[in-house]
Coordinates of C-alpha atoms in Angstrom, one line a residue:
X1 CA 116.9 39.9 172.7
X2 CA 119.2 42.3 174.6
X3 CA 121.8 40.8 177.0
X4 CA 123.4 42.8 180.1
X5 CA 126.3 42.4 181.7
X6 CA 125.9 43.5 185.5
X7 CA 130.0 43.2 185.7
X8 CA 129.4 46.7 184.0
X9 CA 127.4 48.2 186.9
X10 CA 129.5 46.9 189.5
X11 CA 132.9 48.0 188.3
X12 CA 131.1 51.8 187.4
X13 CA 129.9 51.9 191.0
X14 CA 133.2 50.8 192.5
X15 CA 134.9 53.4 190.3
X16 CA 132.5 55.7 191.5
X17 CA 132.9 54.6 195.0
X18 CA 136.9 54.9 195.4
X19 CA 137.3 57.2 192.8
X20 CA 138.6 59.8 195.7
X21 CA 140.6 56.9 197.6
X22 CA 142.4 56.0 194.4
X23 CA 143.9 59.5 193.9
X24 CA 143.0 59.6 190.2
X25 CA 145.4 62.0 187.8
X26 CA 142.7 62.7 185.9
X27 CA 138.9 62.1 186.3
X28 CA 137.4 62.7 183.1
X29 CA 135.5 60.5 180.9
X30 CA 137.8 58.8 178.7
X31 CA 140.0 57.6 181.6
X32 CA 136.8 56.4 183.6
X33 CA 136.2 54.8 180.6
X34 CA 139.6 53.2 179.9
X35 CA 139.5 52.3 184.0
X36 CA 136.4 50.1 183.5
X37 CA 137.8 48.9 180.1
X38 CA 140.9 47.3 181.8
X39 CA 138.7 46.1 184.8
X40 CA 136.3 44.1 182.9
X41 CA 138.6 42.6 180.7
X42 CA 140.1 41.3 183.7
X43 CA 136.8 40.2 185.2
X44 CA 134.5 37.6 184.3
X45 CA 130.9 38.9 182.5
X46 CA 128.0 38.3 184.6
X47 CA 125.6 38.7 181.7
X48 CA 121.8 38.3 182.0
X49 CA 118.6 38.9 179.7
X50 CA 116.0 40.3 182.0
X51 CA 117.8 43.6 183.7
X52 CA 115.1 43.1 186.4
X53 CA 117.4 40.3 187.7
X54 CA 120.7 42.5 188.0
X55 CA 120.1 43.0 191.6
X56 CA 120.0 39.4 192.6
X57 CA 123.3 39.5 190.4
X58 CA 124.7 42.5 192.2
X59 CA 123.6 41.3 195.8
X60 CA 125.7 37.5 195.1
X61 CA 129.0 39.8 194.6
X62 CA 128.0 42.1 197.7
X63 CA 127.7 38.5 199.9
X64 CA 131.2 37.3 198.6
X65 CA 133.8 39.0 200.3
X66 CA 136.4 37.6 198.3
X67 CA 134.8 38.4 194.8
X68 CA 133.9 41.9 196.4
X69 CA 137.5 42.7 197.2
X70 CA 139.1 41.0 194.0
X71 CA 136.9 43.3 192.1
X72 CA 137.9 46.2 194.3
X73 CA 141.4 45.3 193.5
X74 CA 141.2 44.8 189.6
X75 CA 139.3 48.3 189.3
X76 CA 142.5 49.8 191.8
X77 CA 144.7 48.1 189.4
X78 CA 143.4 49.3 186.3
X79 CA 143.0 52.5 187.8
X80 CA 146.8 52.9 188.8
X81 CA 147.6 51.9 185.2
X82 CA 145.3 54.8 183.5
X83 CA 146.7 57.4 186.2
X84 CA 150.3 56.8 185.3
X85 CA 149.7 57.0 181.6
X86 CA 146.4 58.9 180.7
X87 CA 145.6 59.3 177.2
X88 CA 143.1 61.9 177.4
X89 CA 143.1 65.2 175.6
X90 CA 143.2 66.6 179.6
X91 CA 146.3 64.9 180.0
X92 CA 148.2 65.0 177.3
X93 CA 146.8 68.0 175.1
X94 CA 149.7 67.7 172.1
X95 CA 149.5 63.8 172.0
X96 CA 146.0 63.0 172.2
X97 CA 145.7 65.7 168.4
X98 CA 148.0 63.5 166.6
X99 CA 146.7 60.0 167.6
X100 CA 143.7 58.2 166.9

């Protein structure tokens, strides 16, 4: 059985959402990525078995205002901390080569 975590979906379309409000260094994969890491570790999972039931999930968070704007804050958050230190090849081209 497969599990899904619609916390996933709804931090990737809040990035997606702001990503032009947040003023974003760099806006390639690996610092989306590392955005939506630090969000969702911050973030309670919202998992579910049945993805047909993600919208009933998503549509709860879209009615709370509060949990709506705490997650928009989190993913603003986490995407200040990225932009100040990216650690994508973009960003930092000699770094990025000698770390794994």
């Amino acid at each position: 059985m497969a599990l899904y975590n619609v916390m996933e979906e709804i931090v990737r379309d809040v990035l997606m959402q702001y990503k032009d409000k947040m003023q974003l260094t760099c806006q390639c994969e690996r610092c989306f990525n590392d955005i939506m890491a630090i969000a969702l570790n911050e973030l309670p999972p919202r998992y579910i078995a049945n993805e047909e039931y993600g919208p009933y999930v998503r549509a709860a968070h879209v009615a709370d205002r509060q949990g709506a704007t705490n997650i928009i804050l989190i993913v603003t958050k986490a995407a200040t901390f990225v932009s100040n230190s990216p650690r994508c090849p973009v960003m930092n081209p000699v770094t990025s080569k000698t770390t794994v």
